PDB file of C-alpha atoms and ligand atoms in Angstrom:
ATOM      1  CA  MET R  29      -1.010  -6.632  17.829  1.00  0.00           C
ATOM      2  CA  ALA R  30      -0.957  -5.271  14.999  1.00  0.00           C
ATOM      3  CA  LYS R  31      -2.088  -1.373  14.308  1.00  0.00           C
ATOM      4  CA  LEU R  32      -2.707   0.300  11.361  1.00  0.00           C
ATOM      5  CA  ILE R  33      -1.711   4.427  11.114  1.00  0.00           C
ATOM      6  CA  ILE R  34      -2.976   6.736   9.145  1.00  0.00           C
ATOM      7  CA  LEU R  35      -0.425   8.407   7.322  1.00  0.00           C
ATOM      8  CA  GLY R  36      -2.083  11.201   5.453  1.00  0.00           C
ATOM      9  CA  SER R  37      -5.640  11.206   4.820  1.00  0.00           C
ATOM     10  CA  SER R  38      -5.859  14.850   2.290  1.00  0.00           C
ATOM     11  CA  ASN R  39      -7.274  13.667  -1.426  1.00  0.00           C
ATOM     12  CA  ALA R  40      -4.707  15.277  -3.941  1.00  0.00           C
ATOM     13  CA  LEU R  41      -4.927  18.819  -2.707  1.00  0.00           C
ATOM     14  CA  SER R  42      -3.117  17.981   0.471  1.00  0.00           C
ATOM     15  CA  SER R  43      -2.905  20.553   3.192  1.00  0.00           C
ATOM     16  CA  LYS R  44      -0.597  21.739   5.971  1.00  0.00           C
ATOM     17  CA  SER R  45      -1.809  19.221   7.977  1.00  0.00           C
ATOM     18  CA  ASN R  46      -3.321  16.633   6.029  1.00  0.00           C
ATOM     19  CA  GLU R  47      -1.204  14.447   3.497  1.00  0.00           C
ATOM     20  CA  ASN R  48      -1.819  12.513   0.535  1.00  0.00           C
ATOM     21  CA  THR R  49      -4.128   9.383   1.496  1.00  0.00           C
ATOM     22  CA  HIS R  50      -1.605   6.569   2.318  1.00  0.00           C
ATOM     23  CA  MET R  51      -0.979   4.744   5.596  1.00  0.00           C
ATOM     24  CA  VAL R  52       1.287   1.566   6.848  1.00  0.00           C
ATOM     25  CA  LEU R  53      -0.062  -1.293   8.689  1.00  0.00           C
ATOM     26  CA  VAL R  54       2.695  -2.799  11.361  1.00  0.00           C
ATOM     27  CA  GLY R  55       2.567  -6.338  12.443  1.00  0.00           C
ATOM     28  CA  GLU R  56       4.809  -8.105  14.702  1.00  0.00           C
ATOM     29  CA  GLU R  57       6.724  -9.876  11.289  1.00  0.00           C
ATOM     30  CA  ARG R  58       5.535  -7.644   8.721  1.00  0.00           C
ATOM     31  CA  ILE R  59       5.222  -3.850   8.173  1.00  0.00           C
ATOM     32  CA  VAL R  60       2.849  -3.101   4.804  1.00  0.00           C
ATOM     33  CA  MET R  61       2.751   0.306   3.583  1.00  0.00           C
ATOM     34  CA  VAL R  62       0.121   1.142   1.316  1.00  0.00           C
ATOM     35  CA  ASP R  63       0.563   3.430  -0.997  1.00  0.00           C
ATOM     36  CA  CYS R  64       3.694   5.860  -0.843  1.00  0.00           C
ATOM     37  CA  VAL R  65       3.727   9.988  -1.517  1.00  0.00           C
ATOM     38  CA  ASN R  66       6.468  12.942  -1.196  1.00  0.00           C
ATOM     39  CA  ASN R  67       9.087  12.198   1.308  1.00  0.00           C
ATOM     40  CA  PRO R  68       7.973   8.893   2.694  1.00  0.00           C
ATOM     41  CA  ILE R  69      11.129   7.995   4.903  1.00  0.00           C
ATOM     42  CA  GLN R  70      10.024  11.565   6.913  1.00  0.00           C
ATOM     43  CA  ARG R  71       6.483  10.514   7.383  1.00  0.00           C
ATOM     44  CA  LEU R  72       7.471   7.255   8.877  1.00  0.00           C
ATOM     45  CA  GLY R  73       9.902   8.683  11.080  1.00  0.00           C
ATOM     46  CA  GLN R  74       6.707  10.620  12.280  1.00  0.00           C
ATOM     47  CA  ALA R  75       5.124   8.109  12.734  1.00  0.00           C
ATOM     48  CA  ASP R  76       8.023   6.156  14.443  1.00  0.00           C
ATOM     49  CA  VAL R  77       8.450   3.283  11.758  1.00  0.00           C
ATOM     50  CA  ASP R  78      11.731   2.679  10.393  1.00  0.00           C
ATOM     51  CA  PHE R  79      11.158   2.905   6.796  1.00  0.00           C
ATOM     52  CA  MET R  80      14.033   0.071   6.132  1.00  0.00           C
ATOM     53  CA  ASP R  81      11.906  -2.263   8.408  1.00  0.00           C
ATOM     54  CA  LEU R  82       9.123  -1.977   5.359  1.00  0.00           C
ATOM     55  CA  THR R  83       8.564  -5.456   4.091  1.00  0.00           C
ATOM     56  CA  ASP R  84       5.853  -4.874   1.734  1.00  0.00           C
ATOM     57  CA  LEU R  85       4.583  -2.391  -0.288  1.00  0.00           C
ATOM     58  CA  VAL R  86       0.924  -1.776  -1.600  1.00  0.00           C
ATOM     59  CA  LEU R  87      -0.003   0.498  -4.929  1.00  0.00           C
ATOM     60  CA  THR R  88      -3.258   0.864  -5.118  1.00  0.00           C
ATOM     61  CA  HIS R  89      -3.348   2.655  -8.377  1.00  0.00           C
ATOM     62  CA  PHE R  90      -0.827   4.761 -10.834  1.00  0.00           C
ATOM     63  CA  HIS R  91      -1.925   8.643  -9.890  1.00  0.00           C
ATOM     64  CA  PRO R  92       0.989  10.545  -8.476  1.00  0.00           C
ATOM     65  CA  ASP R  93      -0.955  11.624  -5.079  1.00  0.00           C
ATOM     66  CA  HIS R  94      -0.772   7.765  -4.146  1.00  0.00           C
ATOM     67  CA  VAL R  95       2.729   6.811  -6.103  1.00  0.00           C
ATOM     68  CA  SER R  96       4.999   9.832  -5.735  1.00  0.00           C
ATOM     69  CA  GLY R  97       7.163   9.016  -3.262  1.00  0.00           C
ATOM     70  CA  VAL R  98       7.882   5.321  -4.502  1.00  0.00           C
ATOM     71  CA  PRO R  99      11.117   6.080  -6.299  1.00  0.00           C
ATOM     72  CA  LEU R 100      12.445   8.662  -2.946  1.00  0.00           C
ATOM     73  CA  LEU R 101      11.878   5.760  -1.019  1.00  0.00           C
ATOM     74  CA  LEU R 102      13.345   2.797  -2.727  1.00  0.00           C
ATOM     75  CA  MET R 103      17.064   5.382  -3.344  1.00  0.00           C
ATOM     76  CA  ASP R 104      16.937   5.914   0.153  1.00  0.00           C
ATOM     77  CA  MET R 105      16.501   2.421   1.251  1.00  0.00           C
ATOM     78  CA  TRP R 106      19.449   1.581  -1.376  1.00  0.00           C
ATOM     79  CA  LEU R 107      21.492   4.341   0.586  1.00  0.00           C
ATOM     80  CA  ARG R 108      21.428   3.328   3.498  1.00  0.00           C
ATOM     81  CA  GLY R 109      22.375  -0.301   2.446  1.00  0.00           C
ATOM     82  CA  ARG R 110      19.357  -2.462   2.207  1.00  0.00           C
ATOM     83  CA  HIS R 111      20.305  -5.752   1.405  1.00  0.00           C
ATOM     84  CA  ARG R 112      16.597  -7.507   2.658  1.00  0.00           C
ATOM     85  CA  PRO R 113      14.107  -7.830  -0.302  1.00  0.00           C
ATOM     86  CA  LEU R 114      10.872  -5.175  -0.532  1.00  0.00           C
ATOM     87  CA  ASN R 115       7.652  -6.346  -2.141  1.00  0.00           C
ATOM     88  CA  ILE R 116       5.613  -4.341  -4.696  1.00  0.00           C
ATOM     89  CA  TYR R 117       2.192  -5.128  -4.917  1.00  0.00           C
ATOM     90  CA  GLY R 118      -0.414  -4.276  -7.665  1.00  0.00           C
ATOM     91  CA  LEU R 119      -2.521  -4.674 -10.783  1.00  0.00           C
ATOM     92  CA  HIS R 120      -0.539  -5.331 -14.371  1.00  0.00           C
ATOM     93  CA  TYR R 121      -1.258  -1.636 -14.962  1.00  0.00           C
ATOM     94  CA  THR R 122       0.351  -0.237 -11.834  1.00  0.00           C
ATOM     95  CA  LEU R 123       3.508  -1.956 -12.023  1.00  0.00           C
ATOM     96  CA  ASP R 124       4.018  -1.337 -15.619  1.00  0.00           C
ATOM     97  CA  ARG R 125       4.030   2.172 -15.476  1.00  0.00           C
ATOM     98  CA  MET R 126       6.632   1.774 -11.985  1.00  0.00           C
ATOM     99  CA  GLU R 127       8.854  -0.035 -13.140  1.00  0.00           C
ATOM    100  CA  THR R 128       8.805   2.103 -16.391  1.00  0.00           C
ATOM    101  CA  LEU R 129       9.129   5.549 -13.758  1.00  0.00           C
ATOM    102  CA  MET R 130      12.706   3.343 -12.295  1.00  0.00           C
ATOM    103  CA  LYS R 131      14.237   2.996 -15.555  1.00  0.00           C
ATOM    104  CA  MET R 132      13.846   6.415 -16.034  1.00  0.00           C
ATOM    105  CA  TYR R 133      15.767   6.635 -13.050  1.00  0.00           C
ATOM    106  CA  SER R 134      18.467   4.254 -14.685  1.00  0.00           C
ATOM    107  CA  TRP R 135      17.957   2.644 -11.877  1.00  0.00           C
ATOM    108  CA  GLU R 136      19.309  -1.254 -12.705  1.00  0.00           C
ATOM    109  CA  SER R 137      22.820   0.900 -12.853  1.00  0.00           C
ATOM    110  CA  TRP R 138      22.718   1.885  -9.262  1.00  0.00           C
ATOM    111  CA  PRO R 139      24.966  -0.566  -7.660  1.00  0.00           C
ATOM    112  CA  LYS R 140      24.509  -3.221  -5.176  1.00  0.00           C
ATOM    113  CA  PHE R 141      21.031  -2.730  -5.880  1.00  0.00           C
ATOM    114  CA  PHE R 142      18.575  -4.616  -3.569  1.00  0.00           C
ATOM    115  CA  PRO R 143      16.602  -6.958  -4.175  1.00  0.00           C
ATOM    116  CA  VAL R 144      12.852  -5.591  -5.486  1.00  0.00           C
ATOM    117  CA  SER R 145       9.970  -8.111  -6.060  1.00  0.00           C
ATOM    118  CA  PHE R 146       6.855  -6.699  -8.337  1.00  0.00           C
ATOM    119  CA  HIS R 147       3.671  -8.971  -7.855  1.00  0.00           C
ATOM    120  CA  ARG R 148       1.643  -8.313 -10.884  1.00  0.00           C
ATOM    121  CA  ILE R 149      -1.943  -9.211  -9.347  1.00  0.00           C
ATOM    122  CA  PRO R 150      -4.708 -10.270 -11.335  1.00  0.00           C
ATOM    123  CA  THR R 151      -7.927  -8.046 -12.447  1.00  0.00           C
ATOM    124  CA  SER R 152     -10.398 -10.316 -10.162  1.00  0.00           C
ATOM    125  CA  GLU R 153     -12.290  -9.567  -7.381  1.00  0.00           C
ATOM    126  CA  ASN R 154     -12.048 -10.888  -3.485  1.00  0.00           C
ATOM    127  CA  THR R 155      -8.642 -12.194  -3.849  1.00  0.00           C
ATOM    128  CA  CYS R 156      -5.245 -13.168  -1.578  1.00  0.00           C
ATOM    129  CA  LEU R 157      -2.829 -10.529  -2.028  1.00  0.00           C
ATOM    130  CA  LEU R 158      -0.807 -11.066   0.927  1.00  0.00           C
ATOM    131  CA  ASP R 159      -1.546 -13.697   3.447  1.00  0.00           C
ATOM    132  CA  CYS R 160       0.794 -14.222   6.692  1.00  0.00           C
ATOM    133  CA  ASP R 161       0.345 -15.701  10.016  1.00  0.00           C
ATOM    134  CA  GLU R 162      -0.967 -12.684  11.688  1.00  0.00           C
ATOM    135  CA  PHE R 163      -3.157 -11.242   9.229  1.00  0.00           C
ATOM    136  CA  THR R 164      -4.463 -11.408   5.263  1.00  0.00           C
ATOM    137  CA  ILE R 165      -4.870  -8.939   2.622  1.00  0.00           C
ATOM    138  CA  LYS R 166      -7.493  -8.961   0.173  1.00  0.00           C
ATOM    139  CA  TYR R 167      -8.206  -6.453  -2.513  1.00  0.00           C
ATOM    140  CA  SER R 168     -10.962  -6.020  -5.227  1.00  0.00           C
ATOM    141  CA  PRO R 169     -11.072  -3.926  -7.851  1.00  0.00           C
ATOM    142  CA  VAL R 170     -12.929  -0.779  -7.305  1.00  0.00           C
ATOM    143  CA  ARG R 171     -13.902   2.184  -9.648  1.00  0.00           C
ATOM    144  CA  HIS R 172     -11.835   4.576 -10.512  1.00  0.00           C
ATOM    145  CA  LEU R 173     -10.573   6.560 -13.313  1.00  0.00           C
ATOM    146  CA  ILE R 174      -7.731   4.068 -14.039  1.00  0.00           C
ATOM    147  CA  PRO R 175      -7.453   0.587 -12.764  1.00  0.00           C
ATOM    148  CA  THR R 176      -7.566   0.551  -9.094  1.00  0.00           C
ATOM    149  CA  ILE R 177      -7.744  -1.382  -6.168  1.00  0.00           C
ATOM    150  CA  GLY R 178      -9.681  -1.795  -2.843  1.00  0.00           C
ATOM    151  CA  LEU R 179      -8.678  -3.419   0.321  1.00  0.00           C
ATOM    152  CA  ARG R 180      -9.005  -6.105   3.035  1.00  0.00           C
ATOM    153  CA  PHE R 181      -7.477  -6.858   5.661  1.00  0.00           C
ATOM    154  CA  GLU R 182      -8.215  -9.793   7.956  1.00  0.00           C
ATOM    155  CA  PHE R 183      -6.523 -10.121  11.163  1.00  0.00           C
ATOM    156  CA  LYS R 184      -6.492 -13.503  12.804  1.00  0.00           C
ATOM    157  CA  ASN R 185      -5.731 -13.120  16.664  1.00  0.00           C
ATOM    158  CA  SER R 186      -8.320 -10.481  17.242  1.00  0.00           C
ATOM    159  CA  LYS R 187     -10.482 -11.384  14.343  1.00  0.00           C
ATOM    160  CA  LYS R 188     -11.205  -7.867  13.474  1.00  0.00           C
ATOM    161  CA  VAL R 189     -11.835  -6.983   9.943  1.00  0.00           C
ATOM    162  CA  LEU R 190     -11.183  -3.695   8.289  1.00  0.00           C
ATOM    163  CA  ALA R 191     -11.804  -2.582   4.493  1.00  0.00           C
ATOM    164  CA  TYR R 192     -10.278   0.535   2.578  1.00  0.00           C
ATOM    165  CA  SER R 193     -12.636   1.349  -0.228  1.00  0.00           C
ATOM    166  CA  CYS R 194      -9.616   3.221  -2.005  1.00  0.00           C
ATOM    167  CA  ASP R 195     -10.440   5.902  -4.547  1.00  0.00           C
ATOM    168  CA  THR R 196     -13.966   4.967  -6.553  1.00  0.00           C
ATOM    169  CA  GLU R 197     -17.481   5.633  -7.311  1.00  0.00           C
ATOM    170  CA  PRO R 198     -20.033   4.061  -5.352  1.00  0.00           C
ATOM    171  CA  CYS R 199     -20.121   0.296  -6.025  1.00  0.00           C
ATOM    172  CA  VAL R 200     -20.874  -2.854  -5.307  1.00  0.00           C
ATOM    173  CA  GLU R 201     -17.679  -4.091  -5.132  1.00  0.00           C
ATOM    174  CA  VAL R 202     -16.519  -1.838  -2.388  1.00  0.00           C
ATOM    175  CA  VAL R 203     -19.602  -3.263  -0.337  1.00  0.00           C
ATOM    176  CA  ARG R 204     -19.136  -7.027  -1.339  1.00  0.00           C
ATOM    177  CA  LEU R 205     -14.960  -6.005  -0.202  1.00  0.00           C
ATOM    178  CA  ALA R 206     -16.416  -4.199   3.250  1.00  0.00           C
ATOM    179  CA  SER R 207     -19.125  -6.818   3.918  1.00  0.00           C
ATOM    180  CA  GLY R 208     -19.419  -7.358   7.830  1.00  0.00           C
ATOM    181  CA  ALA R 209     -15.923  -5.367   8.695  1.00  0.00           C
ATOM    182  CA  ASP R 210     -15.711  -3.874  12.299  1.00  0.00           C
ATOM    183  CA  VAL R 211     -14.278  -0.506  10.069  1.00  0.00           C
ATOM    184  CA  LEU R 212     -14.089   0.688   6.801  1.00  0.00           C
ATOM    185  CA  ILE R 213     -12.525   3.460   5.736  1.00  0.00           C
ATOM    186  CA  HIS R 214     -13.813   4.908   2.871  1.00  0.00           C
ATOM    187  CA  GLU R 215     -12.780   7.791   0.159  1.00  0.00           C
ATOM    188  CA  ALA R 216     -14.828  11.074   0.639  1.00  0.00           C
ATOM    189  CA  SER R 217     -13.516  13.400  -1.997  1.00  0.00           C
ATOM    190  CA  GLY R 218     -17.074  14.829  -3.237  1.00  0.00           C
ATOM    191  CA  GLU R 219     -18.955  13.351  -5.638  1.00  0.00           C
ATOM    192  CA  ALA R 220     -17.290  13.138  -9.462  1.00  0.00           C
ATOM    193  CA  GLN R 221     -16.473  10.426 -12.092  1.00  0.00           C
ATOM    194  CA  GLY R 222     -14.645   7.649 -10.269  1.00  0.00           C
ATOM    195  CA  HIS R 223     -14.705   9.367  -6.918  1.00  0.00           C
ATOM    196  CA  SER R 224     -17.357   9.694  -3.756  1.00  0.00           C
ATOM    197  CA  SER R 225     -19.302  12.055  -1.180  1.00  0.00           C
ATOM    198  CA  ALA R 226     -19.359  11.259   2.204  1.00  0.00           C
ATOM    199  CA  GLU R 227     -23.155  11.113   2.058  1.00  0.00           C
ATOM    200  CA  GLN R 228     -22.598   8.139  -0.616  1.00  0.00           C
ATOM    201  CA  ALA R 229     -19.478   6.830   1.362  1.00  0.00           C
ATOM    202  CA  GLY R 230     -22.483   6.454   4.626  1.00  0.00           C
ATOM    203  CA  GLN R 231     -24.612   4.455   1.872  1.00  0.00           C
ATOM    204  CA  ILE R 232     -21.775   2.176   1.301  1.00  0.00           C
ATOM    205  CA  ALA R 233     -21.037   1.826   5.254  1.00  0.00           C
ATOM    206  CA  ALA R 234     -24.907   0.729   5.705  1.00  0.00           C
ATOM    207  CA  GLN R 235     -25.223  -1.716   2.618  1.00  0.00           C
ATOM    208  CA  ALA R 236     -21.981  -3.477   3.908  1.00  0.00           C
ATOM    209  CA  GLU R 237     -23.405  -3.705   7.243  1.00  0.00           C
ATOM    210  CA  VAL R 238     -19.918  -2.213   8.883  1.00  0.00           C
ATOM    211  CA  ASN R 239     -19.716  -1.557  12.944  1.00  0.00           C
ATOM    212  CA  ARG R 240     -17.809   2.054  12.037  1.00  0.00           C
ATOM    213  CA  LEU R 241     -17.128   4.757   9.159  1.00  0.00           C
ATOM    214  CA  TYR R 242     -13.732   6.534   8.707  1.00  0.00           C
ATOM    215  CA  LEU R 243     -14.167   9.103   5.748  1.00  0.00           C
ATOM    216  CA  ILE R 244     -10.749   9.844   4.246  1.00  0.00           C
ATOM    217  CA  HIS R 245      -9.223  11.236   1.131  1.00  0.00           C
ATOM    218  CA  TYR R 246     -11.530  13.793   1.729  1.00  0.00           C
ATOM    219  CA  PRO R 247     -11.134  18.022   1.221  1.00  0.00           C
ATOM    220  CA  THR R 248      -8.744  19.522   3.741  1.00  0.00           C
ATOM    221  CA  GLY R 249      -7.169  23.212   4.624  1.00  0.00           C
ATOM    222  CA  GLU R 250      -8.621  25.801   2.427  1.00  0.00           C
ATOM    223  CA  TYR R 251     -10.009  23.517   0.451  1.00  0.00           C
ATOM    224  CA  ALA R 252     -12.765  22.160   3.075  1.00  0.00           C
ATOM    225  CA  ASN R 253     -16.306  22.417   2.363  1.00  0.00           C
ATOM    226  CA  GLY R 254     -19.048  21.577   4.170  1.00  0.00           C
ATOM    227  CA  ASN R 255     -19.519  19.310   7.485  1.00  0.00           C
ATOM    228  CA  ILE R 256     -18.967  15.598   5.543  1.00  0.00           C
ATOM    229  CA  LEU R 257     -19.745  13.623   9.045  1.00  0.00           C
ATOM    230  CA  SER R 258     -23.193  15.020   9.089  1.00  0.00           C
ATOM    231  CA  GLU R 259     -23.509  14.354   5.524  1.00  0.00           C
ATOM    232  CA  ALA R 260     -22.629  10.755   5.903  1.00  0.00           C
ATOM    233  CA  ARG R 261     -24.516  10.537   8.788  1.00  0.00           C
ATOM    234  CA  GLN R 262     -27.366  10.909   6.276  1.00  0.00           C
ATOM    235  CA  HIS R 263     -28.161   7.065   5.459  1.00  0.00           C
ATOM    236  CA  TYR R 264     -25.327   5.791   8.293  1.00  0.00           C
ATOM    237  CA  GLN R 265     -26.402   4.805  12.031  1.00  0.00           C
ATOM    238  CA  GLY R 266     -23.114   3.713  12.816  1.00  0.00           C
ATOM    239  CA  THR R 267     -20.703   5.725  14.331  1.00  0.00           C
ATOM    240  CA  VAL R 268     -18.174   7.906  11.258  1.00  0.00           C
ATOM    241  CA  ASP R 269     -15.351  10.197  11.878  1.00  0.00           C
ATOM    242  CA  LEU R 270     -12.925  11.331  10.322  1.00  0.00           C
ATOM    243  CA  ALA R 271      -9.401   9.596   9.131  1.00  0.00           C
ATOM    244  CA  THR R 272      -6.388  12.302  10.689  1.00  0.00           C
ATOM    245  CA  ASP R 273      -3.162  12.026   9.578  1.00  0.00           C
ATOM    246  CA  PHE R 274      -1.187   9.577  12.581  1.00  0.00           C
ATOM    247  CA  MET R 275      -4.281   8.379  13.905  1.00  0.00           C
ATOM    248  CA  VAL R 276      -3.892   4.864  14.814  1.00  0.00           C
ATOM    249  CA  LEU R 277      -6.074   1.855  14.771  1.00  0.00           C
ATOM    250  CA  GLU R 278      -5.374  -0.902  16.682  1.00  0.00           C
ATOM    251  CA  LEU R 279      -6.281  -4.373  14.924  1.00  0.00           C
TER     252      LEU R 279
HETATM  253 ZN1  LIG T  23      -6.679   8.217  -7.882  1.00  0.00          ZN
END
C-alpha cells in the first residue's frame, strides 16, 4: 500500500518542530518526493526513506521554502555513486530556474554525474504528470505569486484520491482538482495575496466536497496565531486536522 509522509508542515518561517512544507509518496516501485528543502537526506532518513531510492521529484514552484534542498540532494546522490536516472517535473518557469541554479554550481563538471531528466510540463489544468501501476499524479496551475501547481493523486488499488493545493489563493482550480477527494491537504498561511486562510481552506474543502481536510503550510512555533482548526470548521462540516511533520497517510 502506498503512503504519503509529510516531511514538513510549516509555512516559509519554519520552527523547531515544523520544517517547511514538503512530502514524499512511497509506493512499491516509485518513490516521489514533492518539493525538497534544506537537508533532504537527513529529513528522508528520519522518515526511514533512503534518499537513493527516490525515483521522481516534483517541484511545485521556485520559492526557496519549496526547492532549497535540490542542489544538496543531487550532490549527495552523486557522492553516493548514484547511476539510476532521477526524473524532475515542473513548469517551465520552475525548471528553467532550477537548471540555471545547478549551472551556477557548475554541476556539468562533476565527473560521472548520473542522468537527471527534466520534464517540463505545460500550464494546463487537470493534466497527467506521472502514471504508473499504482497511482496517477495529475496537476493544475493554482494562484500563487509565481507559476505554481497543485496536485491530485489517484490510487488504483484503493481507489483513494488525495489532493494538495500547494501555495495558493482560494481558487476554482483547486476546487476542481480536489473534487470528491478523500483527502484535501490545503495551505493555511493566512489571508494574503497568493495564500489562503484556514477559513478559506475550509470553504474550498466544502466546495470540493472532500471527506477530510488537513491544513498545511501554516504559521508554527512563535509565529502561530489563533485556532486555525476552528477557523476551518466555520464553513466545512467534515473532519479537519493539522498536517504535522512525519505524519503518515495510508493510501
Ligand atoms: Zn510559495
